[in-house]
XYZ file of C-alpha atoms in Angstrom:
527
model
C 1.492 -3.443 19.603
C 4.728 -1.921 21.350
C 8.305 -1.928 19.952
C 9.428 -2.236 23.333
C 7.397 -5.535 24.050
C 8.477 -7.008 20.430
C 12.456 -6.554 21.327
C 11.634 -8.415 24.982
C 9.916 -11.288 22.533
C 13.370 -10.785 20.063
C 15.471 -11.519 22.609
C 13.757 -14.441 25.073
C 13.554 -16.542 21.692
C 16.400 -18.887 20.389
C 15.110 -20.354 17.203
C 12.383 -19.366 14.668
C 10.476 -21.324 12.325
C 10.328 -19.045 10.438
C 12.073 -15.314 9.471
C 10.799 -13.185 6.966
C 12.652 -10.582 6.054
C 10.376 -7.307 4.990
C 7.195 -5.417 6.163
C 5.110 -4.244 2.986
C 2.091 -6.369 2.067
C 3.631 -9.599 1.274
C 5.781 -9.457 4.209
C 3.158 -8.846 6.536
C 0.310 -11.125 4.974
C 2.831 -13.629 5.657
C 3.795 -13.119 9.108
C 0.088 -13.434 10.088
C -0.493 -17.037 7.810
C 2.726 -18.289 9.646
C 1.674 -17.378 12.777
C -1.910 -18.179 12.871
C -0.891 -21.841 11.634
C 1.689 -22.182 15.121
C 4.414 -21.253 13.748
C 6.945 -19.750 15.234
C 7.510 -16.333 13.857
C 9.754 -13.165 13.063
C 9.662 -10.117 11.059
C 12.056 -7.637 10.011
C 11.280 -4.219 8.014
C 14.552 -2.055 7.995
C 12.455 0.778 8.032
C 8.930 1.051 8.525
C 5.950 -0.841 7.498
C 4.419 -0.171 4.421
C 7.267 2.468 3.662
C 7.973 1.582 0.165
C 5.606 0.092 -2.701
C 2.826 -0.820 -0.168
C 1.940 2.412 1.145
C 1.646 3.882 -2.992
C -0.518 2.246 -4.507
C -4.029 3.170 -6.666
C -5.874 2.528 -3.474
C -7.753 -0.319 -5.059
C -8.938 -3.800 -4.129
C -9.702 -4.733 -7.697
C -9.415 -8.059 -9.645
C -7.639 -6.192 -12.814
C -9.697 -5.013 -15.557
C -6.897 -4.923 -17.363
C -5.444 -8.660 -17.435
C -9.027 -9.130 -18.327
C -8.522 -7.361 -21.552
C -5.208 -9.220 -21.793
C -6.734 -12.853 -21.552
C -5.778 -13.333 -18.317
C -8.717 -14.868 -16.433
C -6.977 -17.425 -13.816
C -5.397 -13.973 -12.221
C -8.517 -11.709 -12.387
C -10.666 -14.568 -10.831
C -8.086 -15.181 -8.125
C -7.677 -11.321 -7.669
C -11.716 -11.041 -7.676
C -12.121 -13.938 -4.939
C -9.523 -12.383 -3.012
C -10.919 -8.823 -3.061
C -14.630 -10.546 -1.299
C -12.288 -11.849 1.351
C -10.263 -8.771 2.367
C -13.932 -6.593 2.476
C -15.146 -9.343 4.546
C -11.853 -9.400 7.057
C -11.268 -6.249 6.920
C -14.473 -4.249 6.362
C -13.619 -1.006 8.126
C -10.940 -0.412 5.378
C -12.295 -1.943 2.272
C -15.395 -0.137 0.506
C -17.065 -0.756 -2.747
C -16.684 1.480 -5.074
C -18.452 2.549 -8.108
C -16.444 2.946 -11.573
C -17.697 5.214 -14.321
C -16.038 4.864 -18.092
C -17.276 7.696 -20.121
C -17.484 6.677 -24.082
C -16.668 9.213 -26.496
C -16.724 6.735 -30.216
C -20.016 4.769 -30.822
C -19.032 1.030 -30.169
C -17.064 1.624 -26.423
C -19.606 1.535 -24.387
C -20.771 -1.952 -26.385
C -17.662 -3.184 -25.874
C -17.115 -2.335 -22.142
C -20.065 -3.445 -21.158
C -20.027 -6.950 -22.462
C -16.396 -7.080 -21.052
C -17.424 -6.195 -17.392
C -20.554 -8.126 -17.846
C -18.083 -11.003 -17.525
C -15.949 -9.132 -14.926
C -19.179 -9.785 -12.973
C -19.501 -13.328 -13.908
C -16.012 -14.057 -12.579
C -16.760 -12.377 -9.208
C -19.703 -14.925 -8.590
C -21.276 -14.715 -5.689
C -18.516 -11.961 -4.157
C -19.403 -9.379 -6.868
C -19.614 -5.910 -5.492
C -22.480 -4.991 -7.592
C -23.915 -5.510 -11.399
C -22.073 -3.766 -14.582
C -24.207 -1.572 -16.871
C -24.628 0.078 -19.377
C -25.744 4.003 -18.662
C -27.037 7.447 -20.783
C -25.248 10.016 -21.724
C -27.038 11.977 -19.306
C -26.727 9.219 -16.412
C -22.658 9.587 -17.055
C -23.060 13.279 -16.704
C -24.897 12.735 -13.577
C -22.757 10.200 -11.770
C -19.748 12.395 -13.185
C -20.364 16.028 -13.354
C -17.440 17.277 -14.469
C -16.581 14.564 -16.677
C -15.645 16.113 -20.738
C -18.840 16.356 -22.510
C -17.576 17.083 -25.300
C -18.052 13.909 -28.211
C -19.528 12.388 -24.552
C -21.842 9.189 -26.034
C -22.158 6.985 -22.823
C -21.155 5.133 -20.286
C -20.659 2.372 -18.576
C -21.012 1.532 -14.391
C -19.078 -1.188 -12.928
C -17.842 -1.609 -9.273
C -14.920 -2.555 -7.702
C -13.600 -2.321 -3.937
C -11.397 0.679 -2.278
C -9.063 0.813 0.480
C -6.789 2.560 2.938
C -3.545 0.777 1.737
C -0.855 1.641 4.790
C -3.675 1.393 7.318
C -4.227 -2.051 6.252
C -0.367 -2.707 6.728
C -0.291 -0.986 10.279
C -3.727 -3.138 11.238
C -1.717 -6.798 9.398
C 1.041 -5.681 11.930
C -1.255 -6.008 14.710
C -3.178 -9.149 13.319
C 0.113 -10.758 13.185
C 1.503 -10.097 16.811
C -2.311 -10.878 18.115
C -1.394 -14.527 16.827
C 1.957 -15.024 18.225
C 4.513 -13.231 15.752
C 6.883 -11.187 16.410
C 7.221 -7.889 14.200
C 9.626 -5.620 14.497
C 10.180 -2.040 12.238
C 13.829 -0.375 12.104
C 15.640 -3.825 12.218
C 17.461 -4.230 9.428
C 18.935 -7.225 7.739
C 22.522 -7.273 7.080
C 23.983 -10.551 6.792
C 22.349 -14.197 5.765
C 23.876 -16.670 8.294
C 25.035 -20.552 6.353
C 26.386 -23.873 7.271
C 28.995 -25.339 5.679
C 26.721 -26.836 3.044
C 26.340 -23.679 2.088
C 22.008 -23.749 3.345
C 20.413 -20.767 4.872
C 19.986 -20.920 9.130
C 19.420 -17.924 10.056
C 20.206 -13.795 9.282
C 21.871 -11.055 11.354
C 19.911 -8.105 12.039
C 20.689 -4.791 13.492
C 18.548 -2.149 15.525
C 18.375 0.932 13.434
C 17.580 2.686 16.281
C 20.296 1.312 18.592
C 22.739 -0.120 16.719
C 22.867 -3.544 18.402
C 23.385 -6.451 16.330
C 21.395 -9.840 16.728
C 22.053 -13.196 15.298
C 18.899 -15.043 14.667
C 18.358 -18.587 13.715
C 15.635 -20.003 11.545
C 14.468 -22.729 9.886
C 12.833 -21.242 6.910
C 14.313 -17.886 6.127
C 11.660 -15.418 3.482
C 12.680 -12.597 1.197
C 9.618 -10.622 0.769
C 11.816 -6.893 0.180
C 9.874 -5.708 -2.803
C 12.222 -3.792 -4.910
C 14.565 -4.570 -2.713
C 14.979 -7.980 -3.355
C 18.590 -7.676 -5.223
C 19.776 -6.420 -2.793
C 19.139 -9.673 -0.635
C 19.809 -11.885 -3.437
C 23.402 -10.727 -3.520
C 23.843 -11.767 0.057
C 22.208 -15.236 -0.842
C 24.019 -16.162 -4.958
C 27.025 -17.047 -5.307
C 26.891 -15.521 -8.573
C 24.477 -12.079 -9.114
C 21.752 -12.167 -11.085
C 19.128 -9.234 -11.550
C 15.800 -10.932 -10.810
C 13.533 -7.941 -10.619
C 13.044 -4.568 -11.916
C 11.435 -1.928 -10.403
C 8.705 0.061 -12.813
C 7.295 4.142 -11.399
C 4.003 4.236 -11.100
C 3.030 8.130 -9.995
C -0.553 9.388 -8.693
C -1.373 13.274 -8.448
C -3.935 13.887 -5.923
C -6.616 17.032 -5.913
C -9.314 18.938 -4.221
C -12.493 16.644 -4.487
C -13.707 20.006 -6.863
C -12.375 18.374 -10.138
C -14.508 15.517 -9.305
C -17.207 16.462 -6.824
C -18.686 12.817 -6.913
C -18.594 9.431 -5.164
C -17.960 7.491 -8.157
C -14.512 7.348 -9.884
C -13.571 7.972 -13.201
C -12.231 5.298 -15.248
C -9.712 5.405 -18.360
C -9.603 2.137 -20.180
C -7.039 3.576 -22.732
C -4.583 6.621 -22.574
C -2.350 7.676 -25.550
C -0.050 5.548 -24.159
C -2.612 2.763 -23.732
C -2.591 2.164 -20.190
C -5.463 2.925 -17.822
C -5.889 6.006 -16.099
C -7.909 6.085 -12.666
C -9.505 9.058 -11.037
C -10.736 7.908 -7.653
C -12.350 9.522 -4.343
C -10.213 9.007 -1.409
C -10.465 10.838 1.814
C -12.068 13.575 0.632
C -9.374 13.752 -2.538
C -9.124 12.568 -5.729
C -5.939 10.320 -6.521
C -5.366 10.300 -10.068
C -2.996 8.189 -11.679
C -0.948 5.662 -12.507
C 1.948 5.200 -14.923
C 4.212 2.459 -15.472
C 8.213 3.935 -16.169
C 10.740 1.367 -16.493
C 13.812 2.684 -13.658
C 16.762 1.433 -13.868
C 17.497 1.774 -9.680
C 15.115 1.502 -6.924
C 15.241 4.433 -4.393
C 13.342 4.622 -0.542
C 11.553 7.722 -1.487
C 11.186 7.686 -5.379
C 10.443 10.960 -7.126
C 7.755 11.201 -9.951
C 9.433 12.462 -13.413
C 8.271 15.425 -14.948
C 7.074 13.705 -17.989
C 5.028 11.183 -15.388
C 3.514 14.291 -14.188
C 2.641 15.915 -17.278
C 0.854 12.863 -18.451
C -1.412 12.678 -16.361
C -2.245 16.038 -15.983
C -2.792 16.187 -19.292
C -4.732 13.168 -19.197
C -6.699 14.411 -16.658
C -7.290 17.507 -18.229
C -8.717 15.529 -21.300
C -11.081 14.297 -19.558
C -12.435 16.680 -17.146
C -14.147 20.052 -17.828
C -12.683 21.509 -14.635
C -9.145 21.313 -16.084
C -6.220 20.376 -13.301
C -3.312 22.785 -13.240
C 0.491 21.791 -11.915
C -1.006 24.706 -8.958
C -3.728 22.514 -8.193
C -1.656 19.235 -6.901
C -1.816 18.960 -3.693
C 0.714 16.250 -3.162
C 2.331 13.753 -5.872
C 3.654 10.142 -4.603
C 5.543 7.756 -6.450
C 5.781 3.919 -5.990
C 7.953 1.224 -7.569
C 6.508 -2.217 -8.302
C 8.968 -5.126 -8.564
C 8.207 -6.678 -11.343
C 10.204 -9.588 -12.608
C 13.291 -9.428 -14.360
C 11.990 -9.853 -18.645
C 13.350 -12.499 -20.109
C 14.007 -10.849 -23.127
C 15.504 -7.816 -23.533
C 12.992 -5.015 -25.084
C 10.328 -6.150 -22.975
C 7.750 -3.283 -22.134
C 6.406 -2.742 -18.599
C 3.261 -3.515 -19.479
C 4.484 -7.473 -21.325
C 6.295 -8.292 -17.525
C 4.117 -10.615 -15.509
C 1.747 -8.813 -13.250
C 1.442 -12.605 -11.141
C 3.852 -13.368 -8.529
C 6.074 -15.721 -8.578
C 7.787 -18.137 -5.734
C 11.735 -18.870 -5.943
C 13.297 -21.536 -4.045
C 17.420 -21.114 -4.021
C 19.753 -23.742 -3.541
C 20.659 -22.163 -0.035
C 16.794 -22.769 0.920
C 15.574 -18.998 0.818
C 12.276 -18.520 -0.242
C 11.877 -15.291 -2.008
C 8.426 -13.721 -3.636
C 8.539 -11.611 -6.127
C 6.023 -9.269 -8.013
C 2.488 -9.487 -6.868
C 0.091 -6.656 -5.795
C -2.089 -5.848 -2.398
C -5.836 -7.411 -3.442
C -3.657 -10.849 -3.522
C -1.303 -10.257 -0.759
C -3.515 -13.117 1.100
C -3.300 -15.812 -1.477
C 0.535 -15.085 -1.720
C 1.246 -16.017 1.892
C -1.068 -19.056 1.608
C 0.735 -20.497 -1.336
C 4.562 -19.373 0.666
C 4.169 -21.164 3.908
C 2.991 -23.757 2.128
C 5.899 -24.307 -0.225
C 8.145 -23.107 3.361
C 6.490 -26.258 5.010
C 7.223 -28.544 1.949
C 10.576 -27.498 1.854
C 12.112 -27.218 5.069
C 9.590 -30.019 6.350
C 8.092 -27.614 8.905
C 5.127 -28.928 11.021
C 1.908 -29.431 8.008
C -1.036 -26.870 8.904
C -4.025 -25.609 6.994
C -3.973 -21.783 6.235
C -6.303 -20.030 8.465
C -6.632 -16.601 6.941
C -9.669 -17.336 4.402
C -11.471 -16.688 7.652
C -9.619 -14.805 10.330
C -10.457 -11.116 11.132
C -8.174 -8.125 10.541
C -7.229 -6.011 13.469
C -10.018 -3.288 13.564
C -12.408 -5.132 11.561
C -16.065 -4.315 11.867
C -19.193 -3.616 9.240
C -18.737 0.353 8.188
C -21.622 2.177 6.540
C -21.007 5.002 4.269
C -22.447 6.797 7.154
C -19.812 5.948 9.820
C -17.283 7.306 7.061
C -18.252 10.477 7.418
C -16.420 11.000 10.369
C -12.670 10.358 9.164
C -12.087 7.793 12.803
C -13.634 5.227 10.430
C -10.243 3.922 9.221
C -9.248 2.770 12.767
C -12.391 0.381 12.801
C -12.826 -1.258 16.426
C -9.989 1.271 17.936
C -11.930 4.468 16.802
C -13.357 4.148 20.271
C -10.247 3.892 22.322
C -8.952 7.011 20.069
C -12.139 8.708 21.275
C -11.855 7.595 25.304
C -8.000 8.973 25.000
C -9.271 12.398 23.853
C -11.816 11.888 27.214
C -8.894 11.149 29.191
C -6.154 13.901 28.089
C -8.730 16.380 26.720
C -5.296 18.281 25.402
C -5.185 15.103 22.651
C -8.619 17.184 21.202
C -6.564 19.846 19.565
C -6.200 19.223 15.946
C -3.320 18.878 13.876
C -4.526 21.151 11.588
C -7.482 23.897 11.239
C -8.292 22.458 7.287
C -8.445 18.901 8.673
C -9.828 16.783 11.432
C -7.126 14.804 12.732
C -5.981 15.448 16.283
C -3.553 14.978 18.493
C -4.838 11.832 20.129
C -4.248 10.022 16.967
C -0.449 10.647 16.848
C 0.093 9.894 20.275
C -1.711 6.357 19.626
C 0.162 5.759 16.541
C 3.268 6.818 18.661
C 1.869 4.354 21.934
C 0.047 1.351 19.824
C 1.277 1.374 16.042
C 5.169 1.530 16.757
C 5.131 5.064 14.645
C 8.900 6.243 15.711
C 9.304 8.661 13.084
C 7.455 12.196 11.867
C 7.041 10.293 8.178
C 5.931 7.109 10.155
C 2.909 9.404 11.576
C 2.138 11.632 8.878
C 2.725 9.665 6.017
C 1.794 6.282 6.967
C -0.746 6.716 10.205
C -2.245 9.442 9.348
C -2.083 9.767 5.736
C -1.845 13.802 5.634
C 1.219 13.527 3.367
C -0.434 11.425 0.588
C -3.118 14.514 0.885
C -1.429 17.601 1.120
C 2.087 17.649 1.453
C 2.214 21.607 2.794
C -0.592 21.205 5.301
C 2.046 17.808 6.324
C 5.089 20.180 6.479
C 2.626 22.856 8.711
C 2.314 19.680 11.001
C 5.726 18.316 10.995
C 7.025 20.701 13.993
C 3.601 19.988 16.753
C 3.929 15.862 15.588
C 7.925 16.154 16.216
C 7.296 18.016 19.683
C 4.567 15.025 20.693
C 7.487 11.952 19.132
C 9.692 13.503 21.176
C 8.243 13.650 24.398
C 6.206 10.262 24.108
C 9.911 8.643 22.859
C 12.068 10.475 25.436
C 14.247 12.125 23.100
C 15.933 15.663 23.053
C 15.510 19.040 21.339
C 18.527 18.198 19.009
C 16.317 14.599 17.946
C 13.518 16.573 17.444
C 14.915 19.354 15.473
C 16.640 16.896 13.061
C 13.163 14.771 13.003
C 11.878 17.876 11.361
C 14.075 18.864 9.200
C 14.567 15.119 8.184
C 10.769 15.375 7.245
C 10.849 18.433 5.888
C 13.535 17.533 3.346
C 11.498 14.273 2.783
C 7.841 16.119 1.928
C 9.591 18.607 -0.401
C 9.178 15.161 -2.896
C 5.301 15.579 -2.750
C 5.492 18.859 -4.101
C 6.134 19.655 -7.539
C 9.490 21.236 -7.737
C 8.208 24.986 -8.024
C 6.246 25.210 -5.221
C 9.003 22.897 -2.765
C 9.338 24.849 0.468
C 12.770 25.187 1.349
């Protein structure tokens, strides 16, 4: 997949069935449904992929606990069916993983149980494993530094786990492997109409070069996330707000505060959301919350009451207590949720299901949504695209169709961290054979190498420090100061495999620099 090769494709094509406008989950999920069903193709991110909402998440492929608590079993079944088919299409990201809630009142663990006991039930035959019931001493096992203090039980249930910006990288790939065209750093500017006033097309512009395109579609998609106003005022004729963005923050920590393979679960924090501690790449990401903004931003920044929450949640319920010294990098994400109805409306009331708008013009926008669906979402858009616009009727392909780098992964082959590029772990490898210079690693604490940057750079269009380090390799979601360490040997490599100067490269860093200081708390920022 080469930027280069996607322009040539750009530019040799006069009309599109379809254009979708944004590169996060939906966006991309999309592209490869479209393409895969002979459509003709396009799709712009203004940035990168994955750069907003989609690269943030909880790292979880789950069907939503929670909405089963609320009542809401048509989304947790859909959700659960949907989370068998990404670990089947894309098993070198997608892992099961093991959920411990420790009980500390006499009924929880009762009441848990019988709950996930129907969790299962919903799953069918795509459950990830049975729900039970454990000791107090089995919860102290599977969790060893879990709060024993008023400890009672527990209760084991299993869910699935995932690399969320690989999986957008390897969607990008999927999709130009079936004909699309995808294209980062081409931003969407202007929504082209006929006189009736109907949507035919968009104007984009090259970030990178500045050149302008006019492109013309039949059925134009808004899939922009929390960025969807912002398109919507291009497409009304009169404003109106129809999403708004809510923080979610995660702290992540040495894999000491919870030296286990099984996550911790919170069904209920004072604030009566649900608090995940969960083992990712050697880490533990703890979080989320769910803050009401009133903008949306490309880089959010967690709030310092976000962060105190859940380190004092975390604290709560873990005998090796987290301090604000211990977080090794913080990352916030904003979900677009719909616009409430009402006003007063909490976070937690707004629909968590997406939702499809047709306008008068004839864009399709999606809104809301989360990754474990991001499948079922582009099903159900190209099929209201085709019933609208009267495109050519096809049957979705993607129930079946294998993600780029898919292949069976043992918790053995995870040991060694190559894992996440599943069927291209091997090319990685046979570059480091053939420019034995590519061996050296990024850093001394970790095991990423060259090699991996300069694919990213070669074969994952990464044109940017944050593209590698944030979204390719995921060192800035682990430990923001070993990132910043990096930032100045992965600007050297951009520069030379790009062709750029000293003066790119120098402002690359700094750039990056400026950008990391965000996943530090503000004391320790490095200036």
């Amino acid at each position: 997949m080469k930027r280069s090769e996607q322009l040539t494709q750009l530019q040799q094509t006069q009309n599109w069935d379809i254009i979708i406008i944004g590169g996060g989950a939906s966006g991309l999920g999309t592209a490869i449904d479209a393409a895969s069903r002979g459509l003709k193709t396009v799709l712009f991110e203004a940035t990168d992929f994955a750069k907003g909402t989609s690269s943030r998440s909880t790292k979880l492929v789950h069907g939503g606990v929670r909405y089963l608590e609320q009542g809401n079993i048509a989304l947790v079944r859909e959700a659960l069916k949907e989370r068998g088919i990404m670990a089947k299409n894309a098993g070198h990201l997608v892992k099961n993983q093991s959920f411990v809630i420790p009980n500390y009142n006499w009924w929880g663990g009762y009441f848990y149980t019988i709950g996930l006991k129907i969790y299962d039930l919903l799953a069918g035959s795509l459950s990830l494993g049975k729900s039970e019931y454990i000791s107090k001493a089995k919860t102290i096992e599977l969790l060893p530094t879990v709060n024993q203090n008023g400890l009672r039980n527990g209760v084991i249930y299993h869910d699935g786990q995932f690399d969320d910006a690989r999986l957008a990288i390897n969607l990008a790939q999927t999709a130009v492997e079936n004909g699309a065209c995808v294209l980062n750093y081409i931003k969407v500017v202007e929504l082209l109409k006929d006189s009736h006033h109907k949507i035919i097309g968009v104007v984009a512009e090259d970030q990178e070069s500045g050149e302008r395109y006019e492109i013309k579609g039949t059925a134009i998609i808004n899939a922009t996330g929390v960025f969807l106003n912002s398109i919507m005022k291009m497409n009304d004729k009169v404003y109106k707000k129809y999403i708004v963005p809510s923080q979610g923050i995660h702290l992540v920590f040495d894999q000491s505060f919870l030296p286990s393979n099984n996550a911790l679960m919170i069904p209920k924090t004072s604030d009566s959301r649900v608090l995940f501690a969960v083992p990712w790449h050697d880490k533990i990401v703890v979080g989320t919350t769910d803050t009401l903004m009133k903008s949306h931003s490309l880089e959010p920044i967690a709030t310092e009451e976000e962060i105190q929450f859940v380190l004092e949640t975390a604290q709560d319920f873990l005998s090796k207590k987290p301090t604000r010294a211990d977080v090794l990098s913080v990352f916030a994400g904003l979900r677009p949720l719909a616009a409430p109805e009402e006003k007063g409306q909490s976070t937690k009331e707004v629909s968590r299901s997406h939702k499809i708008i047709v306008s008068e013009t004839g864009l399709i926008t999606i809104t809301g949504g989360k990754w474990t669906t991001y499948r079922k979402m582009a099903e159900e858009l190209i099929d209201k695209a085709i019933a609208v616009h009267h495109l050519p009727k096809s049957i979705c392909k993607t129930e079946h169709l294998p993600i780029h780098g898919n292949k069976p992964t043992t918790d053995l082959d995870r040991e060694n961290h190559l894992y996440i590029y599943g069927t291209d772990s091997a090319e990685i490898l046979k570059l480091q054979e053939e420019e034995p210079e590519l061996k050296e690693k990024l850093h001394p604490d970790y095991d990423y190498t060259l090699a991996e940057v300069v694919w990213a750079i070669r074969y994952e269009m990464a044109r940017t420090i944050d593209d590698i380090l944030a979204r390719r390799v995921r060192l800035l979601f682990l430990d923001a100061r070993v990132a910043i360490a990096c930032s100045e040997k992965v600007g050297e490599l951009l520069a030379k495999e790009l062709g750029y100067d000293a003066t790119w490269k120098e402002n690359q860093i700094a750039d990056f620099k400026a950008l990391a200081n965000g996943f530090l708390l503000k004391e320790f920022r490095i200036e």
